[in-house]
Amino acid sequence: MIDFELSDGDKTLVDEAREQATLARKYARYYDQNENVVPPRELEEAIGRPDPFQQRLEMGDKISGKAIVEALLHMEFFRGDVVPLRVPKISLGNYVLESVGTAEQIERWGKTRIAIGITEPGAGSDPSRISTTAVYDAAKDEWVINGEKIFITYAEDADAVMLFARAKGPDGDVNLTTFLIEKGTPGFEVGPQVKKMGIRAEDTAGLVFQDCRIPAANHVKANFKTVFEVFNFSRPIVAAFGLGTSKALLDFTTEKLAEVGFVPEYGSGTAAQTAVVDRLLDLEAEYEAAWLSVVRAKWMEDTTGGVKVEASSAKAMGGMAARRITQGCLELLGNISLTEGELAEKWFRDARISDIYEGPGEVQRLIIARHLLGYSQKDLR
Ligand SMILES: Cc1cc2nc3c(=O)[nH]c(=O)nc-3n(C[C@H](O)[C@H](O)[C@H](O)COP(=O)(O)OP(=O)(O)OC[C@H]3O[C@@H](n4cnc5c(N)ncnc54)[C@H](O)[C@@H]3O)c2cc1C
């Protein structure tokens, strides 16, 4: 039988995440208005509190699954705001390291925070257009990197970046592959914080590499396929961010409408509701459908070890739902939705990114279409 109930273990972790999110919310406007200030890895309210992300790894069958709970926790943290009490210890570059790094590389860098550097001014949705180069210098057994990356999350705070570059190797072969470049390496500069519409608390900047030399041991040999497999884990999580933010705004809207007498009656049909409540219920339904697509993708990850098209479905649905729910809430709220006295307008701005990064909705729909129709990447792009 399908059981949609959360276990007691899930609930304990989710409740703790919700409490932490509530504590973090007081910083929301500060980091929104001061986007050049990168939040600390741990805010003072985190001291002495458990880390639910870590706890879930030690709870065995008391939880529904590590992947499912990871998504539920992200939803709760982002329901508070984009500033969690603790910034996650690892980033996407760590997943690439874990999936293809050698034992020595994992031992050396596994505990550092590693950003991922793929996007360039001329290469976003289509990474095959990457032009950053890595040229092997046999005399010194080093790689020489030249190029530019833009919009890199944790650019300033990360200890290193996993760079995706076009490499000309010892045999003259040219491949897209990854290199780990530590902060402080000569020739590697981090640009100023990008001025963004939303998620201004999230550290985002560009990276520049000018004759940046790294030892051969920093070549982490991920290829196009292995890099993009990592996104199958993270895409439902990006949807979870967007849905967490949407839920914050949905709850706020429900509360404000109740104050003026618009309260949903769940037992009655649509005809018994006012038009305003009917619209609110539509938004709730969209939230729940997208929530289920995220949890389904993560459940499949827990039970089968990996997903692809389900991750894209969750991302496409979650990103689209986040856009539509936050837009719909602003319409229902009217003028208070636009004042800085409330966080509504901020959540609307914050949620927008979930349908853009890690592949916009259009690209997710292409992946789904290829899967359903049996087309290759070359056939349908
Ligand atoms: C805040 C933020 C953080 C980010 N963090 C990172 C990071 O840590 N590391 C990193 O490498 N990148 C990062 N990115 C970059 C992000 O992944 C890209 O913005 C995203 O992949 C889209 O690429 P693009 O912006 O170049 O858009 P483009 O590729 O130029 O696409 C523009 C639009 O065209 C449409 N489109 C594109 N291709 C197709 C197609 N084949 N069919 C139909 N429609 C299409 C889509 O609607 C898309 O939104 C970040 C971006 C932002 C805004």
mmCIF file with all atom_site columns, N, CA and C in Angstrom, residues 29-80:
data_model
loop_
_atom_site.group_PDB
_atom_site.id
_atom_site.type_symbol
_atom_site.label_atom_id
_atom_site.label_alt_id
_atom_site.label_comp_id
_atom_site.label_asym_id
_atom_site.label_entity_id
_atom_site.label_seq_id
_atom_site.pdbx_PDB_ins_code
_atom_site.Cartn_x
_atom_site.Cartn_y
_atom_site.Cartn_z
_atom_site.occupancy
_atom_site.B_iso_or_equiv
_atom_site.pdbx_formal_charge
_atom_site.auth_seq_id
_atom_site.auth_comp_id
_atom_site.auth_asym_id
_atom_site.auth_atom_id
_atom_site.pdbx_PDB_model_num
ATOM 1   N N  . ARG A 1 29 ? 15.403 40.400 5.668  1.00 0.00 ? 29 ARG A N  1
ATOM 2   C CA . ARG A 1 29 ? 15.457 41.707 5.015  1.00 0.00 ? 29 ARG A CA 1
ATOM 3   C C  . ARG A 1 29 ? 16.884 42.266 5.022  1.00 0.00 ? 29 ARG A C  1
ATOM 4   N N  . TYR A 1 30 ? 17.633 41.978 6.081  1.00 0.00 ? 30 TYR A N  1
ATOM 5   C CA . TYR A 1 30 ? 18.999 42.518 6.152  1.00 0.00 ? 30 TYR A CA 1
ATOM 6   C C  . TYR A 1 30 ? 19.835 42.030 4.954  1.00 0.00 ? 30 TYR A C  1
ATOM 7   N N  . TYR A 1 31 ? 19.818 40.709 4.723  1.00 0.00 ? 31 TYR A N  1
ATOM 8   C CA . TYR A 1 31 ? 20.655 40.214 3.622  1.00 0.00 ? 31 TYR A CA 1
ATOM 9   C C  . TYR A 1 31 ? 20.056 40.559 2.255  1.00 0.00 ? 31 TYR A C  1
ATOM 10  N N  . ASP A 1 32 ? 18.761 40.802 2.215  1.00 0.00 ? 32 ASP A N  1
ATOM 11  C CA . ASP A 1 32 ? 18.135 41.227 0.959  1.00 0.00 ? 32 ASP A CA 1
ATOM 12  C C  . ASP A 1 32 ? 18.631 42.633 0.598  1.00 0.00 ? 32 ASP A C  1
ATOM 13  N N  . GLN A 1 33 ? 18.783 43.460 1.625  1.00 0.00 ? 33 GLN A N  1
ATOM 14  C CA . GLN A 1 33 ? 19.181 44.849 1.363  1.00 0.00 ? 33 GLN A CA 1
ATOM 15  C C  . GLN A 1 33 ? 20.698 45.042 1.334  1.00 0.00 ? 33 GLN A C  1
ATOM 16  N N  . ASN A 1 34 ? 21.438 44.042 1.793  1.00 0.00 ? 34 ASN A N  1
ATOM 17  C CA . ASN A 1 34 ? 22.910 44.157 1.837  1.00 0.00 ? 34 ASN A CA 1
ATOM 18  C C  . ASN A 1 34 ? 23.524 42.992 1.067  1.00 0.00 ? 34 ASN A C  1
ATOM 19  N N  . GLU A 1 35 ? 23.320 43.003 -0.237 1.00 0.00 ? 35 GLU A N  1
ATOM 20  C CA . GLU A 1 35 ? 23.725 41.810 -0.975 1.00 0.00 ? 35 GLU A CA 1
ATOM 21  C C  . GLU A 1 35 ? 25.229 41.657 -1.145 1.00 0.00 ? 35 GLU A C  1
ATOM 22  N N  . ASN A 1 36 ? 26.003 42.682 -0.767 1.00 0.00 ? 36 ASN A N  1
ATOM 23  C CA . ASN A 1 36 ? 27.450 42.495 -0.817 1.00 0.00 ? 36 ASN A CA 1
ATOM 24  C C  . ASN A 1 36 ? 27.974 41.778 0.421  1.00 0.00 ? 36 ASN A C  1
ATOM 25  N N  . VAL A 1 37 ? 27.094 41.610 1.437  1.00 0.00 ? 37 VAL A N  1
ATOM 26  C CA . VAL A 1 37 ? 27.524 40.920 2.654  1.00 0.00 ? 37 VAL A CA 1
ATOM 27  C C  . VAL A 1 37 ? 27.170 39.441 2.512  1.00 0.00 ? 37 VAL A C  1
ATOM 28  N N  . VAL A 1 38 ? 28.183 38.590 2.538  1.00 0.00 ? 38 VAL A N  1
ATOM 29  C CA . VAL A 1 38 ? 27.931 37.155 2.427  1.00 0.00 ? 38 VAL A CA 1
ATOM 30  C C  . VAL A 1 38 ? 27.609 36.624 3.830  1.00 0.00 ? 38 VAL A C  1
ATOM 31  N N  . PRO A 1 39 ? 26.448 35.967 4.014  1.00 0.00 ? 39 PRO A N  1
ATOM 32  C CA . PRO A 1 39 ? 26.092 35.475 5.357  1.00 0.00 ? 39 PRO A CA 1
ATOM 33  C C  . PRO A 1 39 ? 27.152 34.512 5.901  1.00 0.00 ? 39 PRO A C  1
ATOM 34  N N  . PRO A 1 40 ? 27.342 34.492 7.237  1.00 0.00 ? 40 PRO A N  1
ATOM 35  C CA . PRO A 1 40 ? 28.323 33.540 7.795  1.00 0.00 ? 40 PRO A CA 1
ATOM 36  C C  . PRO A 1 40 ? 27.850 32.106 7.563  1.00 0.00 ? 40 PRO A C  1
ATOM 37  N N  . ARG A 1 41 ? 28.777 31.161 7.636  1.00 0.00 ? 41 ARG A N  1
ATOM 38  C CA . ARG A 1 41 ? 28.385 29.756 7.427  1.00 0.00 ? 41 ARG A CA 1
ATOM 39  C C  . ARG A 1 41 ? 27.434 29.297 8.520  1.00 0.00 ? 41 ARG A C  1
ATOM 40  N N  . GLU A 1 42 ? 27.512 29.954 9.668  1.00 0.00 ? 42 GLU A N  1
ATOM 41  C CA . GLU A 1 42 ? 26.624 29.574 10.765 1.00 0.00 ? 42 GLU A CA 1
ATOM 42  C C  . GLU A 1 42 ? 26.209 30.839 11.504 1.00 0.00 ? 42 GLU A C  1
ATOM 43  N N  . LEU A 1 43 ? 24.916 31.084 11.603 1.00 0.00 ? 43 LEU A N  1
ATOM 44  C CA . LEU A 1 43 ? 24.448 32.247 12.372 1.00 0.00 ? 43 LEU A CA 1
ATOM 45  C C  . LEU A 1 43 ? 24.461 31.877 13.862 1.00 0.00 ? 43 LEU A C  1
ATOM 46  N N  . GLU A 1 44 ? 24.487 32.893 14.730 1.00 0.00 ? 44 GLU A N  1
ATOM 47  C CA . GLU A 1 44 ? 24.665 32.577 16.158 1.00 0.00 ? 44 GLU A CA 1
ATOM 48  C C  . GLU A 1 44 ? 23.549 31.705 16.719 1.00 0.00 ? 44 GLU A C  1
ATOM 49  N N  . GLU A 1 45 ? 22.337 31.814 16.141 1.00 0.00 ? 45 GLU A N  1
ATOM 50  C CA . GLU A 1 45 ? 21.217 31.009 16.639 1.00 0.00 ? 45 GLU A CA 1
ATOM 51  C C  . GLU A 1 45 ? 21.426 29.508 16.387 1.00 0.00 ? 45 GLU A C  1
ATOM 52  N N  . ALA A 1 46 ? 22.384 29.173 15.518 1.00 0.00 ? 46 ALA A N  1
ATOM 53  C CA . ALA A 1 46 ? 22.617 27.741 15.220 1.00 0.00 ? 46 ALA A CA 1
ATOM 54  C C  . ALA A 1 46 ? 23.404 27.053 16.336 1.00 0.00 ? 46 ALA A C  1
ATOM 55  N N  . ILE A 1 47 ? 24.090 27.865 17.153 1.00 0.00 ? 47 ILE A N  1
ATOM 56  C CA . ILE A 1 47 ? 24.964 27.276 18.172 1.00 0.00 ? 47 ILE A CA 1
ATOM 57  C C  . ILE A 1 47 ? 24.126 26.441 19.145 1.00 0.00 ? 47 ILE A C  1
ATOM 58  N N  . GLY A 1 48 ? 24.565 25.203 19.345 1.00 0.00 ? 48 GLY A N  1
ATOM 59  C CA . GLY A 1 48 ? 23.873 24.304 20.274 1.00 0.00 ? 48 GLY A CA 1
ATOM 60  C C  . GLY A 1 48 ? 22.658 23.600 19.669 1.00 0.00 ? 48 GLY A C  1
ATOM 61  N N  . ARG A 1 49 ? 22.323 23.938 18.426 1.00 0.00 ? 49 ARG A N  1
ATOM 62  C CA . ARG A 1 49 ? 21.160 23.269 17.816 1.00 0.00 ? 49 ARG A CA 1
ATOM 63  C C  . ARG A 1 49 ? 21.659 22.134 16.914 1.00 0.00 ? 49 ARG A C  1
ATOM 64  N N  . PRO A 1 50 ? 20.874 21.049 16.808 1.00 0.00 ? 50 PRO A N  1
ATOM 65  C CA . PRO A 1 50 ? 21.308 19.947 15.941 1.00 0.00 ? 50 PRO A CA 1
ATOM 66  C C  . PRO A 1 50 ? 21.279 20.348 14.466 1.00 0.00 ? 50 PRO A C  1
ATOM 67  N N  . ASP A 1 51 ? 21.981 19.576 13.655 1.00 0.00 ? 51 ASP A N  1
ATOM 68  C CA . ASP A 1 51 ? 21.967 19.801 12.213 1.00 0.00 ? 51 ASP A CA 1
ATOM 69  C C  . ASP A 1 51 ? 21.127 18.673 11.584 1.00 0.00 ? 51 ASP A C  1
ATOM 70  N N  . PRO A 1 52 ? 19.871 18.953 11.235 1.00 0.00 ? 52 PRO A N  1
ATOM 71  C CA . PRO A 1 52 ? 19.005 17.878 10.716 1.00 0.00 ? 52 PRO A CA 1
ATOM 72  C C  . PRO A 1 52 ? 19.570 17.180 9.474  1.00 0.00 ? 52 PRO A C  1
ATOM 73  N N  . PHE A 1 53 ? 20.339 17.928 8.639  1.00 0.00 ? 53 PHE A N  1
ATOM 74  C CA . PHE A 1 53 ? 20.915 17.284 7.441  1.00 0.00 ? 53 PHE A CA 1
ATOM 75  C C  . PHE A 1 53 ? 21.879 16.167 7.858  1.00 0.00 ? 53 PHE A C  1
ATOM 76  N N  . GLN A 1 54 ? 22.665 16.443 8.895  1.00 0.00 ? 54 GLN A N  1
ATOM 77  C CA . GLN A 1 54 ? 23.616 15.464 9.400  1.00 0.00 ? 54 GLN A CA 1
ATOM 78  C C  . GLN A 1 54 ? 22.866 14.335 10.115 1.00 0.00 ? 54 GLN A C  1
ATOM 79  N N  . GLN A 1 55 ? 21.878 14.719 10.939 1.00 0.00 ? 55 GLN A N  1
ATOM 80  C CA . GLN A 1 55 ? 21.135 13.716 11.720 1.00 0.00 ? 55 GLN A CA 1
ATOM 81  C C  . GLN A 1 55 ? 20.489 12.669 10.826 1.00 0.00 ? 55 GLN A C  1
ATOM 82  N N  . ARG A 1 56 ? 19.991 13.117 9.660  1.00 0.00 ? 56 ARG A N  1
ATOM 83  C CA . ARG A 1 56 ? 19.269 12.174 8.792  1.00 0.00 ? 56 ARG A CA 1
ATOM 84  C C  . ARG A 1 56 ? 20.181 11.046 8.318  1.00 0.00 ? 56 ARG A C  1
ATOM 85  N N  . LEU A 1 57 ? 21.476 11.313 8.258  1.00 0.00 ? 57 LEU A N  1
ATOM 86  C CA . LEU A 1 57 ? 22.410 10.290 7.782  1.00 0.00 ? 57 LEU A CA 1
ATOM 87  C C  . LEU A 1 57 ? 22.605 9.179  8.808  1.00 0.00 ? 57 LEU A C  1
ATOM 88  N N  . GLU A 1 58 ? 22.211 9.484  10.059 1.00 0.00 ? 58 GLU A N  1
ATOM 89  C CA . GLU A 1 58 ? 22.467 8.512  11.126 1.00 0.00 ? 58 GLU A CA 1
ATOM 90  C C  . GLU A 1 58 ? 21.174 7.860  11.628 1.00 0.00 ? 58 GLU A C  1
ATOM 91  N N  . MET A 1 59 ? 20.053 8.115  10.959 1.00 0.00 ? 59 MET A N  1
ATOM 92  C CA . MET A 1 59 ? 18.773 7.649  11.523 1.00 0.00 ? 59 MET A CA 1
ATOM 93  C C  . MET A 1 59 ? 18.226 6.374  10.900 1.00 0.00 ? 59 MET A C  1
ATOM 94  N N  . GLY A 1 60 ? 18.950 5.799  9.951  1.00 0.00 ? 60 GLY A N  1
ATOM 95  C CA . GLY A 1 60 ? 18.564 4.499  9.384  1.00 0.00 ? 60 GLY A CA 1
ATOM 96  C C  . GLY A 1 60 ? 17.100 4.447  8.983  1.00 0.00 ? 60 GLY A C  1
ATOM 97  N N  . ASP A 1 61 ? 16.395 3.372  9.398  1.00 0.00 ? 61 ASP A N  1
ATOM 98  C CA . ASP A 1 61 ? 14.999 3.221  8.962  1.00 0.00 ? 61 ASP A CA 1
ATOM 99  C C  . ASP A 1 61 ? 14.002 4.000  9.830  1.00 0.00 ? 61 ASP A C  1
ATOM 100 N N  . LYS A 1 62 ? 14.505 4.874  10.684 1.00 0.00 ? 62 LYS A N  1
ATOM 101 C CA . LYS A 1 62 ? 13.564 5.743  11.431 1.00 0.00 ? 62 LYS A CA 1
ATOM 102 C C  . LYS A 1 62 ? 13.039 6.857  10.522 1.00 0.00 ? 62 LYS A C  1
ATOM 103 N N  . ILE A 1 63 ? 13.713 7.068  9.385  1.00 0.00 ? 63 ILE A N  1
ATOM 104 C CA . ILE A 1 63 ? 13.232 8.081  8.445  1.00 0.00 ? 63 ILE A CA 1
ATOM 105 C C  . ILE A 1 63 ? 12.800 7.404  7.130  1.00 0.00 ? 63 ILE A C  1
ATOM 106 N N  . SER A 1 64 ? 12.038 8.135  6.323  1.00 0.00 ? 64 SER A N  1
ATOM 107 C CA . SER A 1 64 ? 11.507 7.534  5.084  1.00 0.00 ? 64 SER A CA 1
ATOM 108 C C  . SER A 1 64 ? 12.593 7.309  4.033  1.00 0.00 ? 64 SER A C  1
ATOM 109 N N  . GLY A 1 65 ? 13.709 7.984  4.171  1.00 0.00 ? 65 GLY A N  1
ATOM 110 C CA . GLY A 1 65 ? 14.810 7.835  3.218  1.00 0.00 ? 65 GLY A CA 1
ATOM 111 C C  . GLY A 1 65 ? 15.654 9.099  3.263  1.00 0.00 ? 65 GLY A C  1
ATOM 112 N N  . LYS A 1 66 ? 16.970 8.927  3.060  1.00 0.00 ? 66 LYS A N  1
ATOM 113 C CA . LYS A 1 66 ? 17.871 10.099 3.158  1.00 0.00 ? 66 LYS A CA 1
ATOM 114 C C  . LYS A 1 66 ? 17.548 11.152 2.109  1.00 0.00 ? 66 LYS A C  1
ATOM 115 N N  . ALA A 1 67 ? 17.227 10.678 0.894  1.00 0.00 ? 67 ALA A N  1
ATOM 116 C CA . ALA A 1 67 ? 16.967 11.625 -0.191 1.00 0.00 ? 67 ALA A CA 1
ATOM 117 C C  . ALA A 1 67 ? 15.633 12.341 0.027  1.00 0.00 ? 67 ALA A C  1
ATOM 118 N N  . ILE A 1 68 ? 14.598 11.593 0.411  1.00 0.00 ? 68 ILE A N  1
ATOM 119 C CA . ILE A 1 68 ? 13.285 12.221 0.652  1.00 0.00 ? 68 ILE A CA 1
ATOM 120 C C  . ILE A 1 68 ? 13.422 13.287 1.733  1.00 0.00 ? 68 ILE A C  1
ATOM 121 N N  . VAL A 1 69 ? 14.089 12.910 2.825  1.00 0.00 ? 69 VAL A N  1
ATOM 122 C CA . VAL A 1 69 ? 14.198 13.844 3.947  1.00 0.00 ? 69 VAL A CA 1
ATOM 123 C C  . VAL A 1 69 ? 15.057 15.057 3.566  1.00 0.00 ? 69 VAL A C  1
ATOM 124 N N  . GLU A 1 70 ? 16.051 14.842 2.728  1.00 0.00 ? 70 GLU A N  1
ATOM 125 C CA . GLU A 1 70 ? 16.867 15.981 2.278  1.00 0.00 ? 70 GLU A CA 1
ATOM 126 C C  . GLU A 1 70 ? 15.963 17.023 1.603  1.00 0.00 ? 70 GLU A C  1
ATOM 127 N N  . ALA A 1 71 ? 15.039 16.537 0.755  1.00 0.00 ? 71 ALA A N  1
ATOM 128 C CA . ALA A 1 71 ? 14.134 17.473 0.059  1.00 0.00 ? 71 ALA A CA 1
ATOM 129 C C  . ALA A 1 71 ? 13.183 18.143 1.054  1.00 0.00 ? 71 ALA A C  1
ATOM 130 N N  . LEU A 1 72 ? 12.649 17.352 1.995  1.00 0.00 ? 72 LEU A N  1
ATOM 131 C CA . LEU A 1 72 ? 11.715 17.935 2.975  1.00 0.00 ? 72 LEU A CA 1
ATOM 132 C C  . LEU A 1 72 ? 12.412 19.017 3.797  1.00 0.00 ? 72 LEU A C  1
ATOM 133 N N  . LEU A 1 73 ? 13.668 18.770 4.142  1.00 0.00 ? 73 LEU A N  1
ATOM 134 C CA . LEU A 1 73 ? 14.398 19.756 4.959  1.00 0.00 ? 73 LEU A CA 1
ATOM 135 C C  . LEU A 1 73 ? 14.653 21.039 4.165  1.00 0.00 ? 73 LEU A C  1
ATOM 136 N N  . HIS A 1 74 ? 14.992 20.894 2.896  1.00 0.00 ? 74 HIS A N  1
ATOM 137 C CA . HIS A 1 74 ? 15.196 22.100 2.083  1.00 0.00 ? 74 HIS A CA 1
ATOM 138 C C  . HIS A 1 74 ? 13.904 22.902 1.997  1.00 0.00 ? 74 HIS A C  1
ATOM 139 N N  . MET A 1 75 ? 12.792 22.197 1.845  1.00 0.00 ? 75 MET A N  1
ATOM 140 C CA . MET A 1 75 ? 11.506 22.924 1.773  1.00 0.00 ? 75 MET A CA 1
ATOM 141 C C  . MET A 1 75 ? 11.282 23.711 3.055  1.00 0.00 ? 75 MET A C  1
ATOM 142 N N  . GLU A 1 76 ? 11.593 23.093 4.184  1.00 0.00 ? 76 GLU A N  1
ATOM 143 C CA . GLU A 1 76 ? 11.369 23.792 5.459  1.00 0.00 ? 76 GLU A CA 1
ATOM 144 C C  . GLU A 1 76 ? 12.316 24.970 5.623  1.00 0.00 ? 76 GLU A C  1
ATOM 145 N N  . PHE A 1 77 ? 13.599 24.760 5.303  1.00 0.00 ? 77 PHE A N  1
ATOM 146 C CA . PHE A 1 77 ? 14.554 25.858 5.486  1.00 0.00 ? 77 PHE A CA 1
ATOM 147 C C  . PHE A 1 77 ? 14.191 27.052 4.616  1.00 0.00 ? 77 PHE A C  1
ATOM 148 N N  . PHE A 1 78 ? 13.750 26.777 3.394  1.00 0.00 ? 78 PHE A N  1
ATOM 149 C CA . PHE A 1 78 ? 13.435 27.897 2.501  1.00 0.00 ? 78 PHE A CA 1
ATOM 150 C C  . PHE A 1 78 ? 12.065 28.490 2.769  1.00 0.00 ? 78 PHE A C  1
ATOM 151 N N  . ARG A 1 79 ? 11.288 27.776 3.558  1.00 0.00 ? 79 ARG A N  1
ATOM 152 C CA . ARG A 1 79 ? 10.020 28.336 3.998  1.00 0.00 ? 79 ARG A CA 1
ATOM 153 C C  . ARG A 1 79 ? 10.325 29.503 4.952  1.00 0.00 ? 79 ARG A C  1
ATOM 154 N N  . GLY A 1 80 ? 11.461 29.425 5.618  1.00 0.00 ? 80 GLY A N  1
ATOM 155 C CA . GLY A 1 80 ? 11.890 30.521 6.489  1.00 0.00 ? 80 GLY A CA 1
ATOM 156 C C  . GLY A 1 80 ? 12.413 31.657 5.649  1.00 0.00 ? 80 GLY A C  1
#
